[in-house]
Coordinates of C-alpha atoms in Angstrom, one line a residue:
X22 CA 123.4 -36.9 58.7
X23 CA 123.1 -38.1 55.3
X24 CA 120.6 -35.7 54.1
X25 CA 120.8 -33.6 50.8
X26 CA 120.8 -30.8 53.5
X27 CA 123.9 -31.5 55.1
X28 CA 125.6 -33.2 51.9
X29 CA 125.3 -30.4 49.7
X30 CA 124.9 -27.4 52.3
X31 CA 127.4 -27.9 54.7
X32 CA 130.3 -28.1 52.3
X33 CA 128.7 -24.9 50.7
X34 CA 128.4 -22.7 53.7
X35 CA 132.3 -23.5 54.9
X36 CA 133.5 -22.5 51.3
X37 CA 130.8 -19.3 52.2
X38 CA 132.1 -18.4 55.7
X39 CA 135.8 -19.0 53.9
X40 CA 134.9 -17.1 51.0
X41 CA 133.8 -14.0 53.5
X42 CA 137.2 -14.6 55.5
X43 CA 139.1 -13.7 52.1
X44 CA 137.0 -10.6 51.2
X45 CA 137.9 -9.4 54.2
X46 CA 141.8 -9.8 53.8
X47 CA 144.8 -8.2 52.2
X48 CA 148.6 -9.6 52.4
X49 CA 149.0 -6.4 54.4
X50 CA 146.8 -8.4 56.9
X51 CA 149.7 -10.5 57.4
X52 CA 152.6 -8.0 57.6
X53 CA 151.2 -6.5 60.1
X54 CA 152.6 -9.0 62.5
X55 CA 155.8 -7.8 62.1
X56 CA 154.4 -4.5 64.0
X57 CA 153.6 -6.5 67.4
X58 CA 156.5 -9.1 66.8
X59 CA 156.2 -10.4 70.8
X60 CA 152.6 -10.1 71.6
X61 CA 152.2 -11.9 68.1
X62 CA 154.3 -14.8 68.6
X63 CA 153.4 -15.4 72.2
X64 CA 149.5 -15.7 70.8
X65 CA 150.3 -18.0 67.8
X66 CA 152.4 -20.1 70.4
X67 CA 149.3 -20.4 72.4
X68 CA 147.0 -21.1 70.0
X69 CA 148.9 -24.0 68.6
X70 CA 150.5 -25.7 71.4
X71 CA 149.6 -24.4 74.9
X72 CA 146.0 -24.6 74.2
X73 CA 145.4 -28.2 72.5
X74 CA 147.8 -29.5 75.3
X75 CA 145.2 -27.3 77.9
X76 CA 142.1 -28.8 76.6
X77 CA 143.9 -32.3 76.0
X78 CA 144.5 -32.2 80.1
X79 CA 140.7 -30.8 80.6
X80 CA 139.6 -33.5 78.5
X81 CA 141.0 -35.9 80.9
X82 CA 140.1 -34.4 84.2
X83 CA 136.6 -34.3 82.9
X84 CA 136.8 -38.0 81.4
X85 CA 134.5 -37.4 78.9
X86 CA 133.2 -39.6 76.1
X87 CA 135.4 -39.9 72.9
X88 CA 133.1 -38.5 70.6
X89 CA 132.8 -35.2 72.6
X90 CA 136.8 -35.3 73.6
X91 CA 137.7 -35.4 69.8
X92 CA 134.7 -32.7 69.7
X93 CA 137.1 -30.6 72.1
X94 CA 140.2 -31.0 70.8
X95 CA 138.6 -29.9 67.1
X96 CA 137.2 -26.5 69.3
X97 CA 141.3 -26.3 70.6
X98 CA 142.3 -26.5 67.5
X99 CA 140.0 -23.9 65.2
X100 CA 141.7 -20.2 65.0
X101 CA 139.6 -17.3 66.2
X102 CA 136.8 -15.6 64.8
X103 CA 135.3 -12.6 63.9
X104 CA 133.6 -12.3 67.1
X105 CA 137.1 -11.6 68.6
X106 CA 138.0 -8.2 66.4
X107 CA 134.7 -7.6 67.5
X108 CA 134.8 -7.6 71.4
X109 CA 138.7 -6.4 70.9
X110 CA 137.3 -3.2 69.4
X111 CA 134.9 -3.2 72.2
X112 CA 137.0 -3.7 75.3
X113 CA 140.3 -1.3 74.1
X114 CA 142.7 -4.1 71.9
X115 CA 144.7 -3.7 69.2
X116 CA 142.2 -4.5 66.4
X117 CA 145.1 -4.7 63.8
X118 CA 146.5 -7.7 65.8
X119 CA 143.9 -9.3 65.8
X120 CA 143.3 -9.2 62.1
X121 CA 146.6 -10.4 61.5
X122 CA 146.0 -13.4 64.2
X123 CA 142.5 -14.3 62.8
X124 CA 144.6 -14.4 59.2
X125 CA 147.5 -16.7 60.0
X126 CA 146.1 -18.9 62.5
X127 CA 143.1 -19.5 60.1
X128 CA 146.0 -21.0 57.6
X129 CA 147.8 -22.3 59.8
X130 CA 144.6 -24.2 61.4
X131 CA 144.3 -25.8 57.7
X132 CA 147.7 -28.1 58.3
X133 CA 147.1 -28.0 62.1
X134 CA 143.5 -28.9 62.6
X135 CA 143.8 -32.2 60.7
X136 CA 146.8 -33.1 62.6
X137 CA 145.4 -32.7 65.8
X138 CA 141.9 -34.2 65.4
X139 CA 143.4 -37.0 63.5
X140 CA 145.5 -37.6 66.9
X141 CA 143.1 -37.2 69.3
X142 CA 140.8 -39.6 67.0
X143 CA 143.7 -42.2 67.2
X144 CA 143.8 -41.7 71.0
X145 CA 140.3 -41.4 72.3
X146 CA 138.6 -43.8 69.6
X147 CA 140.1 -47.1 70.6
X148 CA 137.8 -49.3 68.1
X149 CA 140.1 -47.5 65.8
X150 CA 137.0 -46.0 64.0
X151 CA 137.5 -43.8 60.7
X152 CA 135.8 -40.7 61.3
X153 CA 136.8 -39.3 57.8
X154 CA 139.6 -36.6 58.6
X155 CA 142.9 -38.9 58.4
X156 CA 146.0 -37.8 56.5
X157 CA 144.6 -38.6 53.1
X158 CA 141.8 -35.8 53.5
X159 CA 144.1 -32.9 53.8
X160 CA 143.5 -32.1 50.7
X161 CA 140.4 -32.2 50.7
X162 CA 140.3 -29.5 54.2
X163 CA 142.4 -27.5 51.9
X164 CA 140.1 -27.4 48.7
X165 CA 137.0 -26.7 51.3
X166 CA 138.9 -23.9 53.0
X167 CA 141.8 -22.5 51.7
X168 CA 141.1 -22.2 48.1
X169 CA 137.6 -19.9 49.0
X170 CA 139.7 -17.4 51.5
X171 CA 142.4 -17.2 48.4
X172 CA 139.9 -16.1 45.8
X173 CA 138.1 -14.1 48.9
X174 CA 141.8 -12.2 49.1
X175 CA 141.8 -12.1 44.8
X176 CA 138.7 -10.6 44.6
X177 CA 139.3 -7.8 47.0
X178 CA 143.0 -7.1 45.5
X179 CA 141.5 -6.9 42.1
X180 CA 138.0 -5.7 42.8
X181 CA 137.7 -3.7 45.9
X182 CA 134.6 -1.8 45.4
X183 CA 132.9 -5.7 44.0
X184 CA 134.8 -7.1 47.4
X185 CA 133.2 -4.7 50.0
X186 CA 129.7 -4.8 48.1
X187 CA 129.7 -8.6 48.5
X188 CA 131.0 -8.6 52.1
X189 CA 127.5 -8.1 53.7
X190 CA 125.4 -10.5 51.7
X191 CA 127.8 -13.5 52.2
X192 CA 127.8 -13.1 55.9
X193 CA 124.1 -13.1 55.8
X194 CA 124.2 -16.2 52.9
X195 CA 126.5 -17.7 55.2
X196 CA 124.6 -17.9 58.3
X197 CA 121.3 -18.7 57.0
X198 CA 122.5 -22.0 55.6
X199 CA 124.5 -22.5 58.9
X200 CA 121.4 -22.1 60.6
X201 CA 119.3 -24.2 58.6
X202 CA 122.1 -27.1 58.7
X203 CA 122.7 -26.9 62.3
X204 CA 118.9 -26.4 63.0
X205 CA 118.6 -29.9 61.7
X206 CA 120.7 -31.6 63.5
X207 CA 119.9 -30.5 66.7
X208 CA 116.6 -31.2 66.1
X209 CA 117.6 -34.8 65.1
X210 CA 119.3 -34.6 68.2
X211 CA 116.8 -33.0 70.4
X212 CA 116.6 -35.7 72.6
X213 CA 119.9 -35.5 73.9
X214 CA 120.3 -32.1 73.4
X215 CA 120.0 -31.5 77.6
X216 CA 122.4 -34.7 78.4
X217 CA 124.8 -33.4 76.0
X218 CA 124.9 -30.0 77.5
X219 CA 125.1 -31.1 80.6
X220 CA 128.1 -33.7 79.7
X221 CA 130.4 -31.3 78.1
X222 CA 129.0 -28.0 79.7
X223 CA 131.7 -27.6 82.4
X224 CA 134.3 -28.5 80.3
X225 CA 133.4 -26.1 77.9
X226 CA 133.1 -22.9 80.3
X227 CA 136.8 -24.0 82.1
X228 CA 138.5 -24.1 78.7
X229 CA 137.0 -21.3 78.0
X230 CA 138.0 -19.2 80.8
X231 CA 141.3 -20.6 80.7
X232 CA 142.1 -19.6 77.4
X233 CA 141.1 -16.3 78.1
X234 CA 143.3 -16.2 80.9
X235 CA 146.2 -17.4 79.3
X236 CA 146.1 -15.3 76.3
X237 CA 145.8 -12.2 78.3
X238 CA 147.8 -13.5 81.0
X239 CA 151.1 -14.5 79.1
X240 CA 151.5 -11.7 77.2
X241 CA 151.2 -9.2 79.8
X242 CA 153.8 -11.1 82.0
X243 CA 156.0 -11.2 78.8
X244 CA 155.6 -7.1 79.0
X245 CA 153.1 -6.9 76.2
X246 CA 151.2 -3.8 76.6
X247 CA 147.5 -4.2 77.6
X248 CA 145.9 -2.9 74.4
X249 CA 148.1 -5.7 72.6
X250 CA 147.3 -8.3 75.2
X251 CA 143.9 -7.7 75.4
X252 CA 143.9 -8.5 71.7
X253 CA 145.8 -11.2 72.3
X254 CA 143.5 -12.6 75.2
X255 CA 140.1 -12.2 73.0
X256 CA 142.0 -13.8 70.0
X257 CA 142.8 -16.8 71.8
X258 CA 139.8 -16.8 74.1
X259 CA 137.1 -16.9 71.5
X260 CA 137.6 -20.0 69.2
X261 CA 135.9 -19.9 65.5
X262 CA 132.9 -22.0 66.8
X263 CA 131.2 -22.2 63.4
X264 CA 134.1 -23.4 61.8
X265 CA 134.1 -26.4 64.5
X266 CA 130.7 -27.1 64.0
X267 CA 130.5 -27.2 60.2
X268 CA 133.9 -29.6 60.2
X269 CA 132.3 -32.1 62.9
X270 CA 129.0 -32.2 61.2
X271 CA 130.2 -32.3 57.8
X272 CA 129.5 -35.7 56.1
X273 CA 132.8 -34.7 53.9
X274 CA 135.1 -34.3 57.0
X275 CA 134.0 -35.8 60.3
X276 CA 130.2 -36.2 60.2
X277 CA 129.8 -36.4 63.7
X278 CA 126.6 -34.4 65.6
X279 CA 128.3 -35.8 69.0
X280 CA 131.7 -34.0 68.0
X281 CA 129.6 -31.0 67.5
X282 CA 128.1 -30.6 70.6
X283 CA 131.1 -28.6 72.2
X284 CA 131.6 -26.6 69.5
X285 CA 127.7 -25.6 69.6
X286 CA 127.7 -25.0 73.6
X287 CA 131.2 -22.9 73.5
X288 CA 129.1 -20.7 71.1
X289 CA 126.5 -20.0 73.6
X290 CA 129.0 -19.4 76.5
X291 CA 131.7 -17.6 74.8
X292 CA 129.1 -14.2 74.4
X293 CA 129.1 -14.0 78.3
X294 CA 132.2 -15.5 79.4
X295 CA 134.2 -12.6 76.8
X296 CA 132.2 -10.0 78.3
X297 CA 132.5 -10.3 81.3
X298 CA 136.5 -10.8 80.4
X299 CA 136.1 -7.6 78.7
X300 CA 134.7 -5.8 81.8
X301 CA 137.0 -6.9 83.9
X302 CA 139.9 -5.9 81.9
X303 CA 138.7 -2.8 81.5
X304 CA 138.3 -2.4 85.6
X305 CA 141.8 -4.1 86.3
X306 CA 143.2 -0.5 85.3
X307 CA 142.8 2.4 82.8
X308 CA 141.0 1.6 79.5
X309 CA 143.3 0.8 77.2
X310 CA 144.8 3.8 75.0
X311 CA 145.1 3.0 71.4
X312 CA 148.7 4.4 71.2
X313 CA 149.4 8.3 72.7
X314 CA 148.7 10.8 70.4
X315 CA 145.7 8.9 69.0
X316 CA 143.5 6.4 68.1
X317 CA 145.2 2.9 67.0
X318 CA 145.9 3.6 63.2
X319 CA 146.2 0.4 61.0
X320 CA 148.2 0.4 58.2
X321 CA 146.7 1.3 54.7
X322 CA 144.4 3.9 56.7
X323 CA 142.3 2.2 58.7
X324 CA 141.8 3.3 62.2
X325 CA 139.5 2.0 65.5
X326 CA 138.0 5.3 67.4
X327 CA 136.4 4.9 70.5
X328 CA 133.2 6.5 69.3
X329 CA 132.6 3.7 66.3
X330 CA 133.6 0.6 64.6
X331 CA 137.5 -0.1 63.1
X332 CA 137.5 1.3 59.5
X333 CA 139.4 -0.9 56.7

């Protein structure tokens, strides 16, 4: 863990994947809550308290070692991903709603995440061990990950045409130091690779479901309407893995593999447990329209047809 490899490009490929969040955001992102007022506050009130308090009781039931619990509770508390606009688009949801979901909770997940892994460091590491993400490192989590998404969002309100041409190769920078990084340390970790799988795998796949569940679940019995709770449900169901990953391993931040090992495992499962979601959304009733009259139009232009990708 003390390789140049995960000193110098972990750090880097966060303040990457950050970067790429940014290019991809405008501060209409984030008025566009005020569209889906309910469906958006019942999501953000799931992501921050329903959900850590779900995975704190899993966590239990499950009794699993401290390193992976904290390891949970950092996978609770990391805001969606990409990967959810993605299946959103896919499976009939509001794709707009879930931009402006992806955008707050991943700023909100800056004062949030620190807080709650600092807790559940407190409560399941009883030697009292500092794992290098108390209160004094805040700052640091905001340096690493807010300041790249803010000059992300300055580069695309200034330079648009410079913002979408560099949109492509930092995903593709992003993940090929990701890769690298993580390839090492499972490899360091190869031998336990199976055990650990096996530890936290359950765990993993129930939270998972569950979240899904919930965030489709409460909206609709709310009165959300299914395109906006599908959105809803995906958002909340499929945590921002990578991010989880990079902050456990992270010599900076938690440098822990063992508080990694959930985050890497809900990567695998998510893919199949969000399809099959998907599907069975989609068979619960008719496909989601986008609105009548037409596909689901975000503001500034953008629009998600069923025949292709959401435009922005």
């Amino acid at each position: 863990m003390d390789s140049a490899l995960t000193l110098i490009g972990l750090p880097i490929a966060l303040g990457i994947i950050m970067l790429g969040l940014g290019l991809g955001l405008t501060i209409a992102d984030f008025r566009r809550v005020a569209s889906y007022p309910k469906a958006a506050v019942i999501a953000l009130v799931c992501q921050v308290l329903v959900l850590p308090a779900l995975c704190f009781g899993l966590v239990l039931a499950f009794d699993l070692a401290p390193e992976l619990a904290v390891g949970m509770m950092l996978l609770a508390a990391s805001p969606g991903g990409t990967t959810a606009n993605l299946y959103s688009h896919l499976f009939g949801g509001h794709v707009a709603l879930n931009v402006t979901l992806t955008a707050i909770n991943s700023v909100l997940a800056v004062v949030t995440l620190p807080v709650l892994v600092n807790l559940s460091a407190r409560y399941f590491l009883a030697d009292g061990t500092d794992i290098g993400l108390q209160f004094d490192k805040v700052l640091q989590v905001f340096a690493i990950v807010l300041v790249p998404v803010a000059i992300g969002m300055l580069i695309r309100a200034r330079v648009p045409h410079l913002a979408e041409r560099l949109d492509r190769p930092v995903r593709i920078l992003s993940v090929v130091v990701l890769v690298a990084v993580i390839t090492g340390a499972v490899l360091g970790e190869r031998e336990n690779i199976a055990d650990y799988f096996v530890a936290v795998g359950l765990a993993v796949l129930a939270f998972n479901i569950l979240s899904l569940a919930i965030g489709y679940g409460v909206p609709r019995l709310a009165g959300v309407d299914r395109p906006a709770a599908t959105a809803a449900g995906f958002e909340i169901g499929i945590h921002n893995s990578t991010l989880a990953i990079t902050i456990a391993l992270s010599p900076a931040l938690l440098d822990s593999t063992e508080m990694a090992i959930p985050g890497a495992v809900y990567g695998i499962v998510m893919f199949f447990t969000a399809a099959a979601f998907g599907y069975l959304v989609t068979r619960t009733g008719t496909r989601p329209a986008a609105e009548p009259g037409g596909p689901a139009v975000e503001p500034g232009g953008s629009a998600t047809t069923s025949g292709g990708a959401a435009v922005t």
